[in-house]
Amino acid sequence: RRDSIMAYKQHFIEWFSGKQLPSYWTKRDIAGTGTYAMADSVDGGFIIDTGATSSNKSSIDFNDKKQFNSAGTEMIFTALREGTTQDIRGGFTENTTGIFQSPATKCDAGLFEITTETYKQYGHSDGTTGVTLVDTDVAIDTSWHNYKIKLETSNNYFYIDGVLKITATTNLPDSALQPAFLARTLTSASRSMSIRYMECYNT
């Protein structure tokens, strides 16, 4: 039997499979009431559905268990934005208010993808300056993609489908971090984010 997560020296592998999300994840409704479920399809992963009011947001995180070192850690995940009129976010965050959510004075690093932009973006924050969002050259879409975030003391690296897209050198996170994923609707209908794999490890 293989559990959905393996841990060794803060190395986690999550397959997002089985009947339900493992208990070390916390489901968190930031605005509105979302639903959370494993997809009833092959390799469909785990689905975060928002409530049905504009700006409703739902997320998952490690409930403030910050086991990853911003001076040397990596995350790989595979995710899908379900449709238009929404945004999704995935990566590392410092607390439980949601990735790229208030307060601005917290550390974040990861994918930011929103309908109102042309390209997928990399967001990063040192907890003082506020979030810096940088365009990649990959257009927003509703397809599965593989993302990698690599954090070092002086550089952040953001990859999409194995290709380096962003190297950030300023406004970098500098505190202990936890993984987090968030979906937000921008219309009066529920919108979702799907995640089917995540791997995090300190380097």
PDB file of C-alpha atoms in Angstrom:
ATOM      1  CA  ARG A   1       0.000   0.000   0.000  1.00  0.00           C
ATOM      2  CA  ARG A   2       1.305   3.455  -0.898  1.00  0.00           C
ATOM      3  CA  ASP A   3       0.015   6.380   1.118  1.00  0.00           C
ATOM      4  CA  SER A   4      -0.828   9.558  -0.762  1.00  0.00           C
ATOM      5  CA  ILE A   5       2.011  11.382   0.965  1.00  0.00           C
ATOM      6  CA  MET A   6       5.564  10.436   1.850  1.00  0.00           C
ATOM      7  CA  ALA A   7       7.751  12.408   4.233  1.00  0.00           C
ATOM      8  CA  TYR A   8      11.509  12.311   4.735  1.00  0.00           C
ATOM      9  CA  LYS A   9      13.391  15.345   5.990  1.00  0.00           C
ATOM     10  CA  GLN A  10      10.508  17.642   4.955  1.00  0.00           C
ATOM     11  CA  HIS A  11      10.118  15.946   1.563  1.00  0.00           C
ATOM     12  CA  PHE A  12       6.434  15.578   0.711  1.00  0.00           C
ATOM     13  CA  ILE A  13       4.835  13.913  -2.272  1.00  0.00           C
ATOM     14  CA  GLU A  14       1.068  14.268  -2.671  1.00  0.00           C
ATOM     15  CA  TRP A  15      -0.748  12.348  -5.385  1.00  0.00           C
ATOM     16  CA  PHE A  16      -4.229  13.846  -4.753  1.00  0.00           C
ATOM     17  CA  SER A  17      -5.879  10.473  -5.140  1.00  0.00           C
ATOM     18  CA  GLY A  18      -8.155   8.261  -3.067  1.00  0.00           C
ATOM     19  CA  LYS A  19     -11.532   8.971  -1.545  1.00  0.00           C
ATOM     20  CA  GLN A  20     -10.740  12.198   0.268  1.00  0.00           C
ATOM     21  CA  LEU A  21      -8.089  14.778   0.991  1.00  0.00           C
ATOM     22  CA  PRO A  22      -5.693  13.617   3.758  1.00  0.00           C
ATOM     23  CA  SER A  23      -6.155  15.263   7.160  1.00  0.00           C
ATOM     24  CA  TYR A  24      -2.837  17.148   7.145  1.00  0.00           C
ATOM     25  CA  TRP A  25      -4.443  19.508   4.604  1.00  0.00           C
ATOM     26  CA  THR A  26      -6.819  22.172   5.926  1.00  0.00           C
ATOM     27  CA  LYS A  27      -9.745  23.262   3.766  1.00  0.00           C
ATOM     28  CA  ARG A  28     -10.287  26.970   4.177  1.00  0.00           C
ATOM     29  CA  ASP A  29     -13.159  29.160   2.979  1.00  0.00           C
ATOM     30  CA  ILE A  30     -11.716  32.660   2.797  1.00  0.00           C
ATOM     31  CA  ALA A  31     -14.915  34.150   1.357  1.00  0.00           C
ATOM     32  CA  GLY A  32     -18.132  32.256   0.723  1.00  0.00           C
ATOM     33  CA  THR A  33     -18.595  28.517   1.145  1.00  0.00           C
ATOM     34  CA  GLY A  34     -16.671  26.231  -1.159  1.00  0.00           C
ATOM     35  CA  THR A  35     -16.720  22.493  -1.780  1.00  0.00           C
ATOM     36  CA  TYR A  36     -13.764  20.130  -1.911  1.00  0.00           C
ATOM     37  CA  ALA A  37     -13.621  16.685  -3.498  1.00  0.00           C
ATOM     38  CA  MET A  38     -11.535  14.201  -5.410  1.00  0.00           C
ATOM     39  CA  ALA A  39     -12.497  14.207  -9.085  1.00  0.00           C
ATOM     40  CA  ASP A  40     -14.577  11.278 -10.320  1.00  0.00           C
ATOM     41  CA  SER A  41     -12.335  10.789 -13.347  1.00  0.00           C
ATOM     42  CA  VAL A  42      -8.985   9.262 -14.259  1.00  0.00           C
ATOM     43  CA  ASP A  43      -6.130  11.528 -13.096  1.00  0.00           C
ATOM     44  CA  GLY A  44      -8.620  14.273 -12.303  1.00  0.00           C
ATOM     45  CA  GLY A  45      -6.946  15.089  -9.015  1.00  0.00           C
ATOM     46  CA  PHE A  46      -8.469  17.187  -6.253  1.00  0.00           C
ATOM     47  CA  ILE A  47     -10.963  19.960  -6.994  1.00  0.00           C
ATOM     48  CA  ILE A  48     -11.397  23.191  -5.034  1.00  0.00           C
ATOM     49  CA  ASP A  49     -14.779  24.741  -5.904  1.00  0.00           C
ATOM     50  CA  THR A  50     -15.582  28.267  -4.783  1.00  0.00           C
ATOM     51  CA  GLY A  51     -18.941  29.577  -3.676  1.00  0.00           C
ATOM     52  CA  ALA A  52     -21.192  31.146  -6.295  1.00  0.00           C
ATOM     53  CA  THR A  53     -20.799  34.836  -5.429  1.00  0.00           C
ATOM     54  CA  SER A  54     -18.208  37.050  -7.108  1.00  0.00           C
ATOM     55  CA  SER A  55     -14.892  37.125  -5.190  1.00  0.00           C
ATOM     56  CA  ASN A  56     -15.670  33.949  -3.239  1.00  0.00           C
ATOM     57  CA  LYS A  57     -12.364  32.229  -2.460  1.00  0.00           C
ATOM     58  CA  SER A  58     -11.540  28.765  -1.154  1.00  0.00           C
ATOM     59  CA  SER A  59      -8.156  27.214  -0.471  1.00  0.00           C
ATOM     60  CA  ILE A  60      -6.150  24.418   1.094  1.00  0.00           C
ATOM     61  CA  ASP A  61      -2.956  24.676   3.143  1.00  0.00           C
ATOM     62  CA  PHE A  62      -0.944  22.872   5.861  1.00  0.00           C
ATOM     63  CA  ASN A  63      -2.670  24.777   8.703  1.00  0.00           C
ATOM     64  CA  ASP A  64       0.392  26.895   9.462  1.00  0.00           C
ATOM     65  CA  LYS A  65       2.823  23.981   9.612  1.00  0.00           C
ATOM     66  CA  LYS A  66       5.667  25.784   7.894  1.00  0.00           C
ATOM     67  CA  GLN A  67       8.255  23.102   7.186  1.00  0.00           C
ATOM     68  CA  PHE A  68       9.904  24.639   4.133  1.00  0.00           C
ATOM     69  CA  ASN A  69      12.912  26.959   4.150  1.00  0.00           C
ATOM     70  CA  SER A  70      12.673  29.953   1.834  1.00  0.00           C
ATOM     71  CA  ALA A  71      16.477  29.993   1.554  1.00  0.00           C
ATOM     72  CA  GLY A  72      16.468  26.565  -0.087  1.00  0.00           C
ATOM     73  CA  THR A  73      13.288  24.754  -1.091  1.00  0.00           C
ATOM     74  CA  GLU A  74      11.445  23.588  -4.178  1.00  0.00           C
ATOM     75  CA  MET A  75       7.870  22.757  -5.141  1.00  0.00           C
ATOM     76  CA  ILE A  76       6.563  20.942  -8.204  1.00  0.00           C
ATOM     77  CA  PHE A  77       2.831  20.759  -8.881  1.00  0.00           C
ATOM     78  CA  THR A  78       0.402  20.012 -11.681  1.00  0.00           C
ATOM     79  CA  ALA A  79      -2.724  22.155 -11.822  1.00  0.00           C
ATOM     80  CA  LEU A  80      -5.633  23.250 -13.988  1.00  0.00           C
ATOM     81  CA  ARG A  81      -7.749  26.412 -14.106  1.00  0.00           C
ATOM     82  CA  GLU A  82     -11.306  25.225 -14.753  1.00  0.00           C
ATOM     83  CA  GLY A  83     -12.630  28.102 -16.812  1.00  0.00           C
ATOM     84  CA  THR A  84     -12.839  31.811 -17.471  1.00  0.00           C
ATOM     85  CA  THR A  85     -13.892  34.589 -15.057  1.00  0.00           C
ATOM     86  CA  GLN A  86     -11.705  33.251 -12.271  1.00  0.00           C
ATOM     87  CA  ASP A  87      -8.183  33.032 -10.926  1.00  0.00           C
ATOM     88  CA  ILE A  88      -6.056  30.297  -9.379  1.00  0.00           C
ATOM     89  CA  ARG A  89      -2.972  30.495  -7.203  1.00  0.00           C
ATOM     90  CA  GLY A  90      -0.523  27.849  -6.063  1.00  0.00           C
ATOM     91  CA  GLY A  91       2.801  27.734  -4.272  1.00  0.00           C
ATOM     92  CA  PHE A  92       4.155  28.769  -0.875  1.00  0.00           C
ATOM     93  CA  THR A  93       2.684  31.096   1.745  1.00  0.00           C
ATOM     94  CA  GLU A  94       3.612  32.276   5.224  1.00  0.00           C
ATOM     95  CA  ASN A  95       0.270  32.011   7.033  1.00  0.00           C
ATOM     96  CA  THR A  96      -3.335  30.817   6.761  1.00  0.00           C
ATOM     97  CA  THR A  97      -5.031  33.836   5.180  1.00  0.00           C
ATOM     98  CA  GLY A  98      -4.501  32.406   1.679  1.00  0.00           C
ATOM     99  CA  ILE A  99      -1.735  32.723  -0.896  1.00  0.00           C
ATOM    100  CA  PHE A 100      -1.519  36.283  -2.291  1.00  0.00           C
ATOM    101  CA  GLN A 101      -4.168  37.434   0.176  1.00  0.00           C
ATOM    102  CA  SER A 102      -4.110  40.177   2.810  1.00  0.00           C
ATOM    103  CA  PRO A 103      -2.148  41.128   4.754  1.00  0.00           C
ATOM    104  CA  ALA A 104       0.437  42.323   2.255  1.00  0.00           C
ATOM    105  CA  THR A 105       3.058  41.966   4.982  1.00  0.00           C
ATOM    106  CA  LYS A 106       3.585  38.223   4.545  1.00  0.00           C
ATOM    107  CA  CYS A 107       5.784  36.064   2.372  1.00  0.00           C
ATOM    108  CA  ASP A 108       4.370  34.365  -0.723  1.00  0.00           C
ATOM    109  CA  ALA A 109       5.794  32.703  -3.830  1.00  0.00           C
ATOM    110  CA  GLY A 110       3.997  30.975  -6.664  1.00  0.00           C
ATOM    111  CA  LEU A 111       1.679  30.866  -9.643  1.00  0.00           C
ATOM    112  CA  PHE A 112      -0.896  33.619 -10.144  1.00  0.00           C
ATOM    113  CA  GLU A 113      -3.264  33.079 -13.063  1.00  0.00           C
ATOM    114  CA  ILE A 114      -6.257  35.347 -13.589  1.00  0.00           C
ATOM    115  CA  THR A 115      -8.703  35.897 -16.441  1.00  0.00           C
ATOM    116  CA  THR A 116      -8.046  39.648 -16.542  1.00  0.00           C
ATOM    117  CA  GLU A 117      -4.378  39.127 -17.501  1.00  0.00           C
ATOM    118  CA  THR A 118      -2.893  37.793 -20.756  1.00  0.00           C
ATOM    119  CA  TYR A 119      -0.154  35.614 -19.297  1.00  0.00           C
ATOM    120  CA  LYS A 120       0.438  33.336 -16.342  1.00  0.00           C
ATOM    121  CA  GLN A 121       2.361  35.227 -13.680  1.00  0.00           C
ATOM    122  CA  TYR A 122       4.904  34.511 -10.955  1.00  0.00           C
ATOM    123  CA  GLY A 123       4.182  36.290  -7.679  1.00  0.00           C
ATOM    124  CA  HIS A 124       6.643  36.818  -4.835  1.00  0.00           C
ATOM    125  CA  SER A 125       6.843  38.856  -1.644  1.00  0.00           C
ATOM    126  CA  ASP A 126       9.311  39.383   1.208  1.00  0.00           C
ATOM    127  CA  GLY A 127       6.534  40.244   3.666  1.00  0.00           C
ATOM    128  CA  THR A 128       7.301  43.968   3.643  1.00  0.00           C
ATOM    129  CA  THR A 129       7.084  45.276   0.083  1.00  0.00           C
ATOM    130  CA  GLY A 130       3.833  43.646  -1.043  1.00  0.00           C
ATOM    131  CA  VAL A 131       3.452  41.156  -3.871  1.00  0.00           C
ATOM    132  CA  THR A 132       5.419  41.559  -7.104  1.00  0.00           C
ATOM    133  CA  LEU A 133       3.674  39.929 -10.100  1.00  0.00           C
ATOM    134  CA  VAL A 134       5.797  39.176 -13.173  1.00  0.00           C
ATOM    135  CA  ASP A 135       4.418  38.034 -16.529  1.00  0.00           C
ATOM    136  CA  THR A 136       5.710  34.846 -18.105  1.00  0.00           C
ATOM    137  CA  ASP A 137       5.355  34.330 -21.860  1.00  0.00           C
ATOM    138  CA  VAL A 138       2.800  31.529 -21.371  1.00  0.00           C
ATOM    139  CA  ALA A 139      -0.787  32.564 -22.092  1.00  0.00           C
ATOM    140  CA  ILE A 140      -3.503  31.847 -19.556  1.00  0.00           C
ATOM    141  CA  ASP A 141      -5.571  28.812 -20.486  1.00  0.00           C
ATOM    142  CA  THR A 142      -7.665  25.962 -19.117  1.00  0.00           C
ATOM    143  CA  SER A 143      -5.183  23.126 -19.650  1.00  0.00           C
ATOM    144  CA  TRP A 144      -3.081  21.058 -17.271  1.00  0.00           C
ATOM    145  CA  HIS A 145       0.431  22.416 -16.708  1.00  0.00           C
ATOM    146  CA  ASN A 146       3.384  21.434 -14.594  1.00  0.00           C
ATOM    147  CA  TYR A 147       4.864  24.205 -12.425  1.00  0.00           C
ATOM    148  CA  LYS A 148       8.101  24.363 -10.462  1.00  0.00           C
ATOM    149  CA  ILE A 149       9.116  26.963  -7.877  1.00  0.00           C
ATOM    150  CA  LYS A 150      12.715  27.033  -6.682  1.00  0.00           C
ATOM    151  CA  LEU A 151      13.579  29.349  -3.800  1.00  0.00           C
ATOM    152  CA  GLU A 152      17.121  30.346  -2.852  1.00  0.00           C
ATOM    153  CA  THR A 153      18.508  33.121  -0.661  1.00  0.00           C
ATOM    154  CA  SER A 154      19.276  35.471  -3.562  1.00  0.00           C
ATOM    155  CA  ASN A 155      17.092  34.101  -6.377  1.00  0.00           C
ATOM    156  CA  ASN A 156      13.677  32.635  -7.094  1.00  0.00           C
ATOM    157  CA  TYR A 157      13.097  30.525 -10.205  1.00  0.00           C
ATOM    158  CA  PHE A 158       9.732  29.747 -11.783  1.00  0.00           C
ATOM    159  CA  TYR A 159       9.319  27.024 -14.415  1.00  0.00           C
ATOM    160  CA  ILE A 160       6.334  26.045 -16.560  1.00  0.00           C
ATOM    161  CA  ASP A 161       6.335  22.606 -18.188  1.00  0.00           C
ATOM    162  CA  GLY A 162      10.049  22.233 -17.498  1.00  0.00           C
ATOM    163  CA  VAL A 163      11.108  25.572 -18.995  1.00  0.00           C
ATOM    164  CA  LEU A 164      12.527  28.393 -16.854  1.00  0.00           C
ATOM    165  CA  LYS A 165      10.294  31.450 -17.271  1.00  0.00           C
ATOM    166  CA  ILE A 166      11.137  33.841 -14.417  1.00  0.00           C
ATOM    167  CA  THR A 167      14.245  34.570 -12.347  1.00  0.00           C
ATOM    168  CA  ALA A 168      13.457  36.965  -9.493  1.00  0.00           C
ATOM    169  CA  THR A 169      16.181  38.660  -7.458  1.00  0.00           C
ATOM    170  CA  THR A 170      14.326  41.200  -5.297  1.00  0.00           C
ATOM    171  CA  ASN A 171      11.336  41.118  -2.925  1.00  0.00           C
ATOM    172  CA  LEU A 172      11.951  37.422  -2.166  1.00  0.00           C
ATOM    173  CA  PRO A 173      10.271  35.468   0.646  1.00  0.00           C
ATOM    174  CA  ASP A 174      12.511  35.115   3.697  1.00  0.00           C
ATOM    175  CA  SER A 175      10.526  33.123   6.253  1.00  0.00           C
ATOM    176  CA  ALA A 176       9.393  29.541   6.808  1.00  0.00           C
ATOM    177  CA  LEU A 177       6.628  28.567   4.371  1.00  0.00           C
ATOM    178  CA  GLN A 178       3.827  26.074   3.757  1.00  0.00           C
ATOM    179  CA  PRO A 179       2.200  24.897   0.496  1.00  0.00           C
ATOM    180  CA  ALA A 180      -1.159  26.400  -0.455  1.00  0.00           C
ATOM    181  CA  PHE A 181      -3.622  26.446  -3.351  1.00  0.00           C
ATOM    182  CA  LEU A 182      -6.509  28.855  -3.908  1.00  0.00           C
ATOM    183  CA  ALA A 183      -9.395  29.313  -6.342  1.00  0.00           C
ATOM    184  CA  ARG A 184     -11.421  32.521  -6.713  1.00  0.00           C
ATOM    185  CA  THR A 185     -14.489  33.242  -8.819  1.00  0.00           C
ATOM    186  CA  LEU A 186     -14.931  36.596 -10.538  1.00  0.00           C
ATOM    187  CA  THR A 187     -18.576  36.026 -11.427  1.00  0.00           C
ATOM    188  CA  SER A 188     -21.838  34.912  -9.789  1.00  0.00           C
ATOM    189  CA  ALA A 189     -21.037  31.250 -10.358  1.00  0.00           C
ATOM    190  CA  SER A 190     -18.762  28.696  -8.760  1.00  0.00           C
ATOM    191  CA  ARG A 191     -15.303  28.263 -10.293  1.00  0.00           C
ATOM    192  CA  SER A 192     -12.670  25.636  -9.565  1.00  0.00           C
ATOM    193  CA  MET A 193      -9.015  24.714  -9.462  1.00  0.00           C
ATOM    194  CA  SER A 194      -7.807  21.136  -9.883  1.00  0.00           C
ATOM    195  CA  ILE A 195      -4.488  19.801  -8.547  1.00  0.00           C
ATOM    196  CA  ARG A 196      -3.309  16.279  -9.295  1.00  0.00           C
ATOM    197  CA  TYR A 197       0.278  16.230  -8.008  1.00  0.00           C
ATOM    198  CA  MET A 198       2.500  18.176  -5.605  1.00  0.00           C
ATOM    199  CA  GLU A 199       6.044  17.617  -4.400  1.00  0.00           C
ATOM    200  CA  CYS A 200       7.841  19.852  -1.878  1.00  0.00           C
ATOM    201  CA  TYR A 201      11.322  19.480  -0.427  1.00  0.00           C
ATOM    202  CA  ASN A 202      14.051  21.433   1.264  1.00  0.00           C
ATOM    203  CA  THR A 203      17.319  21.494  -0.651  1.00  0.00           C
TER     204      THR A 203
END
